[in-house]
mmCIF file with all atom_site columns, C-alpha atoms in Angstrom:
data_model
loop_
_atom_site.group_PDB
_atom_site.id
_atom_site.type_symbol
_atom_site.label_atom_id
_atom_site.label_alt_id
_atom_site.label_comp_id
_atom_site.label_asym_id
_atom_site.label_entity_id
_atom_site.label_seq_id
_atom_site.pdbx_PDB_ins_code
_atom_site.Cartn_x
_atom_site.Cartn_y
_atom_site.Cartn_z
_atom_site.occupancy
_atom_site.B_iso_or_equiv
_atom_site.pdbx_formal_charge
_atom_site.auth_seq_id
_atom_site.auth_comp_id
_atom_site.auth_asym_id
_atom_site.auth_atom_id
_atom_site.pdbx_PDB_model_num
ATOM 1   C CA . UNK A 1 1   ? -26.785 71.624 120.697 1.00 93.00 ? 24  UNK A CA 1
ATOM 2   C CA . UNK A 1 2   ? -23.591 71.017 119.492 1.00 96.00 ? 25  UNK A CA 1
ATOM 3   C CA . UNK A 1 3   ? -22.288 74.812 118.907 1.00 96.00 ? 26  UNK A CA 1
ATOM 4   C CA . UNK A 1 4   ? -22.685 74.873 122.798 1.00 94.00 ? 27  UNK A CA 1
ATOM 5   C CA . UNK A 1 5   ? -20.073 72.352 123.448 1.00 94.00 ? 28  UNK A CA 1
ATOM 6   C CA . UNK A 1 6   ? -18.409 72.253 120.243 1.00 96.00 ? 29  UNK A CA 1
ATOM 7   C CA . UNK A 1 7   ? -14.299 73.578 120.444 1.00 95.00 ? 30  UNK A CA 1
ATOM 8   C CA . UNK A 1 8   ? -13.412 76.116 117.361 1.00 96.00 ? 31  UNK A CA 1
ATOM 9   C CA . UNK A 1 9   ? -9.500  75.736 118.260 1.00 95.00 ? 32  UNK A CA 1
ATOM 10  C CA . UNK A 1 10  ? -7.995  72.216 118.098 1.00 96.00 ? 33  UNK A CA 1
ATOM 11  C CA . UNK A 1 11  ? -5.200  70.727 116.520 1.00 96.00 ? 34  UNK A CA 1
ATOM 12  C CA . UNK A 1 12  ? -4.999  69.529 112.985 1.00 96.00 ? 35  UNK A CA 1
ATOM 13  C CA . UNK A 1 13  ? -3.055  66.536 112.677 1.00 97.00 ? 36  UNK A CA 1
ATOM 14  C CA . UNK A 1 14  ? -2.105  64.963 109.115 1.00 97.00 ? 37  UNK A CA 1
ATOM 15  C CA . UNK A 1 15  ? -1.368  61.928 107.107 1.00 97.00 ? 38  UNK A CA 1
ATOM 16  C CA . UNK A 1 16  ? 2.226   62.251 107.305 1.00 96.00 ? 39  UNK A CA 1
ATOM 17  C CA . UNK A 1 17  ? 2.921   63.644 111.115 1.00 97.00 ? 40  UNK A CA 1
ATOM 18  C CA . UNK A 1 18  ? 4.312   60.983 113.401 1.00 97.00 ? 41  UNK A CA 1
ATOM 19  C CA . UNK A 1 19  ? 2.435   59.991 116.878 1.00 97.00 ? 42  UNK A CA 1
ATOM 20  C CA . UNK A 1 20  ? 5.265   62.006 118.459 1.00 97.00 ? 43  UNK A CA 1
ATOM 21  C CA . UNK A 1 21  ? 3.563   65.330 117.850 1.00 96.00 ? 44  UNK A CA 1
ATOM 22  C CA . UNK A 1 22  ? 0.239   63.555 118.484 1.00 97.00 ? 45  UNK A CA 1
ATOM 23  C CA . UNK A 1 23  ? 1.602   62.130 121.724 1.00 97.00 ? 46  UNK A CA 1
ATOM 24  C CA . UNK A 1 24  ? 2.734   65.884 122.670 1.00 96.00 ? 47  UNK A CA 1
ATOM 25  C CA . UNK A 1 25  ? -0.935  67.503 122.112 1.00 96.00 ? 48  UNK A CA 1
ATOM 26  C CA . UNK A 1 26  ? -2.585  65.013 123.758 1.00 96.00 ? 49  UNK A CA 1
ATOM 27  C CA . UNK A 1 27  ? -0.108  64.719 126.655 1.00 95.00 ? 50  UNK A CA 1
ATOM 28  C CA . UNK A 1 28  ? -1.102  68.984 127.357 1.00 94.00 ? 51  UNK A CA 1
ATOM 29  C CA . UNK A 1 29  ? -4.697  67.429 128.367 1.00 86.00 ? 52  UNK A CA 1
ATOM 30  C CA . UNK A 1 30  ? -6.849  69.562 126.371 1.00 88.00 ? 53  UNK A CA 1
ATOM 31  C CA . UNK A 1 31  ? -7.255  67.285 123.677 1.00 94.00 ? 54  UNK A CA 1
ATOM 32  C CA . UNK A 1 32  ? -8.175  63.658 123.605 1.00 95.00 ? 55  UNK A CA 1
ATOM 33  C CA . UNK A 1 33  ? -9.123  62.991 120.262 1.00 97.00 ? 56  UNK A CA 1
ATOM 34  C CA . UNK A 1 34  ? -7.830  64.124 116.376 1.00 98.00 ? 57  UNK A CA 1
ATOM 35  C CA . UNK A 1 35  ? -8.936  64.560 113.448 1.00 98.00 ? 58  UNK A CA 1
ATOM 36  C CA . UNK A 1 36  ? -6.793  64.093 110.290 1.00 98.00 ? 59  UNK A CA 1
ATOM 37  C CA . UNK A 1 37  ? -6.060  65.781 107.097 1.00 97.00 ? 60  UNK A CA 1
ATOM 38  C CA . UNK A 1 38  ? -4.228  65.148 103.706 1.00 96.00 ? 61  UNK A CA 1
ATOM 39  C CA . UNK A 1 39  ? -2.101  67.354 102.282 1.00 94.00 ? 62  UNK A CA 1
ATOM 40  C CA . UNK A 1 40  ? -4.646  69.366 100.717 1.00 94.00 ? 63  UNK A CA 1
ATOM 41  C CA . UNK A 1 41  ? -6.432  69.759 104.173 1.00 92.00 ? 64  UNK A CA 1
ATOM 42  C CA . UNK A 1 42  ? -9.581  67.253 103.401 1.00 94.00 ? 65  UNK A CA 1
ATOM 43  C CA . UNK A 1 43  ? -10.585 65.169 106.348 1.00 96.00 ? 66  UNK A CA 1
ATOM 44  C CA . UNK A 1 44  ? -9.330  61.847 106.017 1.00 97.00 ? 67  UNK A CA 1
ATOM 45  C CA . UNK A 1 45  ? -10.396 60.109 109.559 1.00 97.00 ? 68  UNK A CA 1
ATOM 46  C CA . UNK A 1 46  ? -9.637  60.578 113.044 1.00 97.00 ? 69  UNK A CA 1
ATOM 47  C CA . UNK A 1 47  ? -6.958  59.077 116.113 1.00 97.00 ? 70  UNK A CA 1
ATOM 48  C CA . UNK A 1 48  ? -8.689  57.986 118.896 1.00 96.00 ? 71  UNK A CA 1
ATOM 49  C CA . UNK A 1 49  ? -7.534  58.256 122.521 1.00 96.00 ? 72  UNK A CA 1
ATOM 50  C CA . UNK A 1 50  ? -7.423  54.600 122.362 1.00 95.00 ? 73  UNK A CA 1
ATOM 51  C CA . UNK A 1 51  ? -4.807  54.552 119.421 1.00 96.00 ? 74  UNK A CA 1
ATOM 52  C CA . UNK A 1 52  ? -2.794  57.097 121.173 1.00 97.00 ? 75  UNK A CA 1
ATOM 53  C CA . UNK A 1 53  ? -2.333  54.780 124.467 1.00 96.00 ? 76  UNK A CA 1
ATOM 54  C CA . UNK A 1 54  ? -1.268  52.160 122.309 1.00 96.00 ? 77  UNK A CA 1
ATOM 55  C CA . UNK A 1 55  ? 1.130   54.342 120.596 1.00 96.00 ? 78  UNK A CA 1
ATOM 56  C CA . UNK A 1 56  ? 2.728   55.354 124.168 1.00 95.00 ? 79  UNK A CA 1
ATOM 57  C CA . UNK A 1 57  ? 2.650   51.404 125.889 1.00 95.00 ? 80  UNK A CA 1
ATOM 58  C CA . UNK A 1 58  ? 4.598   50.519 122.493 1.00 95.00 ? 81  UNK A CA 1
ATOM 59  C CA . UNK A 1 59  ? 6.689   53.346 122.192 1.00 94.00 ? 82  UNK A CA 1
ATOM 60  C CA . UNK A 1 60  ? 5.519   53.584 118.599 1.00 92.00 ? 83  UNK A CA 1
ATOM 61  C CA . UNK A 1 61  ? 6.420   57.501 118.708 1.00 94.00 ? 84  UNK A CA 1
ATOM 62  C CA . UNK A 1 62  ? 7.945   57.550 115.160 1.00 95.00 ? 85  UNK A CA 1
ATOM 63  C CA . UNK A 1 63  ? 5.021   55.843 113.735 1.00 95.00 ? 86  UNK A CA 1
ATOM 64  C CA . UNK A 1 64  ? 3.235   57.760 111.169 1.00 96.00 ? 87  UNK A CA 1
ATOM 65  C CA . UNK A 1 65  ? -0.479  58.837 111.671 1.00 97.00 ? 88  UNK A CA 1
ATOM 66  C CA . UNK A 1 66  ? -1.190  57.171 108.504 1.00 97.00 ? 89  UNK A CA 1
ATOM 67  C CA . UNK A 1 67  ? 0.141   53.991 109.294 1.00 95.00 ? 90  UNK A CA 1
ATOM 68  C CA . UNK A 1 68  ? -2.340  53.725 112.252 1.00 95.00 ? 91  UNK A CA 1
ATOM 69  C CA . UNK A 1 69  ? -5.357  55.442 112.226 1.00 97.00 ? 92  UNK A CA 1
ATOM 70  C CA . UNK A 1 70  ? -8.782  54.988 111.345 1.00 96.00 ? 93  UNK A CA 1
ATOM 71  C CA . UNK A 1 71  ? -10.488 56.511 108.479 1.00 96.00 ? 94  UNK A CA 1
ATOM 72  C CA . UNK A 1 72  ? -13.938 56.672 110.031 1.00 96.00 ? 95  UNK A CA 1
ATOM 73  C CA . UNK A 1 73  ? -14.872 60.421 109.562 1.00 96.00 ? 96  UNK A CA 1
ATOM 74  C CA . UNK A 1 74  ? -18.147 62.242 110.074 1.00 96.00 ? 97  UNK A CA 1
ATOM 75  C CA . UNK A 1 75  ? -18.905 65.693 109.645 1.00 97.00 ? 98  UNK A CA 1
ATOM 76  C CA . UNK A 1 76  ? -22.212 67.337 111.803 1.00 98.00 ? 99  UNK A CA 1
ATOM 77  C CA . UNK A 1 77  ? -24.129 70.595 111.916 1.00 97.00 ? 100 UNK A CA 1
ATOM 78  C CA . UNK A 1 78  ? -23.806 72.577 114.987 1.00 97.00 ? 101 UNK A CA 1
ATOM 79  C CA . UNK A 1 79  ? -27.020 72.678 115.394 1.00 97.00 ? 102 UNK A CA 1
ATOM 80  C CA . UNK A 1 80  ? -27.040 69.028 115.750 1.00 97.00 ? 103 UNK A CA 1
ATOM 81  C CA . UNK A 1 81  ? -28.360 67.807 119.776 1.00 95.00 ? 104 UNK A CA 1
ATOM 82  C CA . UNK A 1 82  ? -25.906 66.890 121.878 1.00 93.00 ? 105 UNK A CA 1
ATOM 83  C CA . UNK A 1 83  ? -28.225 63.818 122.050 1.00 93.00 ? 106 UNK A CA 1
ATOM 84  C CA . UNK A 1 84  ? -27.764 62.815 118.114 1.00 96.00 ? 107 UNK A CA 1
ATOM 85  C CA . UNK A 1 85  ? -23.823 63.447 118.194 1.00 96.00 ? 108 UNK A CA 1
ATOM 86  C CA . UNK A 1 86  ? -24.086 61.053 120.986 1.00 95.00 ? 109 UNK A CA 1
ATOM 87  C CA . UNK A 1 87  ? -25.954 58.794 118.712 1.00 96.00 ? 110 UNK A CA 1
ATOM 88  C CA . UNK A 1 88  ? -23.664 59.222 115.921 1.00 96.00 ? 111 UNK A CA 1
ATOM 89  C CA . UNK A 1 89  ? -20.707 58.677 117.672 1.00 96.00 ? 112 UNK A CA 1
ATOM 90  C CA . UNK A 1 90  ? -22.040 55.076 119.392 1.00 95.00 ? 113 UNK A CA 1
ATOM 91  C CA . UNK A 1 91  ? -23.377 54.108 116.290 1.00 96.00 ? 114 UNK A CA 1
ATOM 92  C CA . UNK A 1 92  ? -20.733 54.396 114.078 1.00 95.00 ? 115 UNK A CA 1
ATOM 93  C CA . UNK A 1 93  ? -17.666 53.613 116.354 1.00 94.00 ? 116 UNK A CA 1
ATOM 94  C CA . UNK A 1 94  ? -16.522 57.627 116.589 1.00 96.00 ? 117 UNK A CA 1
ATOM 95  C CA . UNK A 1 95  ? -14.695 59.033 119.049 1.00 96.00 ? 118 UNK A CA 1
ATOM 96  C CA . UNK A 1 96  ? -14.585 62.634 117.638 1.00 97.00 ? 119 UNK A CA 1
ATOM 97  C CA . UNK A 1 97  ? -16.662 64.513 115.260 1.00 98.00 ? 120 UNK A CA 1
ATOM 98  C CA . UNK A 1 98  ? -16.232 67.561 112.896 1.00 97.00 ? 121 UNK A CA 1
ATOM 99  C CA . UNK A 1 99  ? -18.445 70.384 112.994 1.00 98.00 ? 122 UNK A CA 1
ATOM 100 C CA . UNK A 1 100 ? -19.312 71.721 109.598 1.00 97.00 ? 123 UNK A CA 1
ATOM 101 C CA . UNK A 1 101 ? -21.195 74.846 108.651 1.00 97.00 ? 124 UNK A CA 1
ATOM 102 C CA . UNK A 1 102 ? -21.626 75.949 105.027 1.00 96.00 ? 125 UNK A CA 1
ATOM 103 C CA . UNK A 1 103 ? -18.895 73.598 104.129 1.00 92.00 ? 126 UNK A CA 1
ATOM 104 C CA . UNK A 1 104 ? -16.394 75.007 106.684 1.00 94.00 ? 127 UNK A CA 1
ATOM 105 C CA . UNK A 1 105 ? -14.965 72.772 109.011 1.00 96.00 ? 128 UNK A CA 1
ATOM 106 C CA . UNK A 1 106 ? -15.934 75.234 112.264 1.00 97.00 ? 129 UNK A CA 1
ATOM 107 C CA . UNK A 1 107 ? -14.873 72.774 115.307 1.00 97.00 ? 130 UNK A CA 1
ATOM 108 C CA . UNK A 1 108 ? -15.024 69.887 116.606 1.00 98.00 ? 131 UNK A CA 1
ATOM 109 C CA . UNK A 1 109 ? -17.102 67.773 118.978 1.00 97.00 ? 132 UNK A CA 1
ATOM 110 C CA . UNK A 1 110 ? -15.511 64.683 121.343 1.00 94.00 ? 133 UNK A CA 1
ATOM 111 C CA . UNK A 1 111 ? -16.507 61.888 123.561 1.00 92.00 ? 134 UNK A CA 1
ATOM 112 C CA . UNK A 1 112 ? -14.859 63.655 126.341 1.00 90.00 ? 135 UNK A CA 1
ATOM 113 C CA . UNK A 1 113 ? -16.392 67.065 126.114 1.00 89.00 ? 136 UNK A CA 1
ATOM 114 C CA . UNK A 1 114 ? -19.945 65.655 125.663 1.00 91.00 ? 137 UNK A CA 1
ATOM 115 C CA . UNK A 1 115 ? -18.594 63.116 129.324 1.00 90.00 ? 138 UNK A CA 1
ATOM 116 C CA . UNK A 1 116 ? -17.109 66.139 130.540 1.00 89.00 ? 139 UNK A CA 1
ATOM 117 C CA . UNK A 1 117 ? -20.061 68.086 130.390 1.00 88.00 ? 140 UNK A CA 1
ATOM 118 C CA . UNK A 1 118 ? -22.661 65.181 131.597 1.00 87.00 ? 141 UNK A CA 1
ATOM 119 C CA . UNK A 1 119 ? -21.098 65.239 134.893 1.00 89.00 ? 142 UNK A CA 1
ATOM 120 C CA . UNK A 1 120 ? -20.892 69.019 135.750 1.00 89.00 ? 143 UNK A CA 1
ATOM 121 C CA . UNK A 1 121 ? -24.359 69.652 134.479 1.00 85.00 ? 144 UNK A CA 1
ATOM 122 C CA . UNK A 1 122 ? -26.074 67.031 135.567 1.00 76.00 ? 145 UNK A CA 1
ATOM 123 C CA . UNK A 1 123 ? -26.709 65.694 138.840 1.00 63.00 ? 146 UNK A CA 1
#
């Protein structure tokens, strides 16, 4: 399920930050996918690895997050199978999804720790 996988520490990135503090998380190579929040920490969507590399080949660092981003946001049950956040994720063009329990954002879920885990655990 997803509470096996699922990270409970991650950084919170919001509306107003620019890519340079995003480039800086994700350059420390735990972290290949954020989600966002407004000011009144309510998830507002997610940056994508892929939006990050774009960010560095342009050198876009003063960009704000909420000038590129995508608002595409989901929010799963950690008791969700690995197999459905897979689904999820495919289906709706996510690279990262919130875990939510009792309506408490509790972690978070990403393509790369669901990857990462495929190939250690499975031969």
């Amino acid at each position: 399920t997803v509470k096996d996988l699922m990270r409970t520490s991650f950084t919170k990135i919001h509306l107003g930050d620019t890519y340079a503090k995003v480039v800086e998380q994700y350059k420390l190579g735990k972290e290949h996918n954020f989600l966002v929040f407004d000011s009144m920490g309510n998830l507002s969507g997610n940056v994508p690895e892929m939006f990050i590399n774009d960010v560095i080949t342009s050198n876009n660092l003063d960009k704000r997050v909420n000038e590129f981003m995508s608002e595409k946001k989901m929010l799963i049950s950690p008791n969700t199978t690995l197999q459905n956040a897979i689904r999820f994720m495919r289906d709706n063009g996510l690279a990262i999804l919130g875990v939510e329990q009792d309506n408490y954002l509790i972690g978070i879920i990403d393509r790369n720790d669901i990857e990462t885990y495929i190939r250690t655990h499975i031969d």
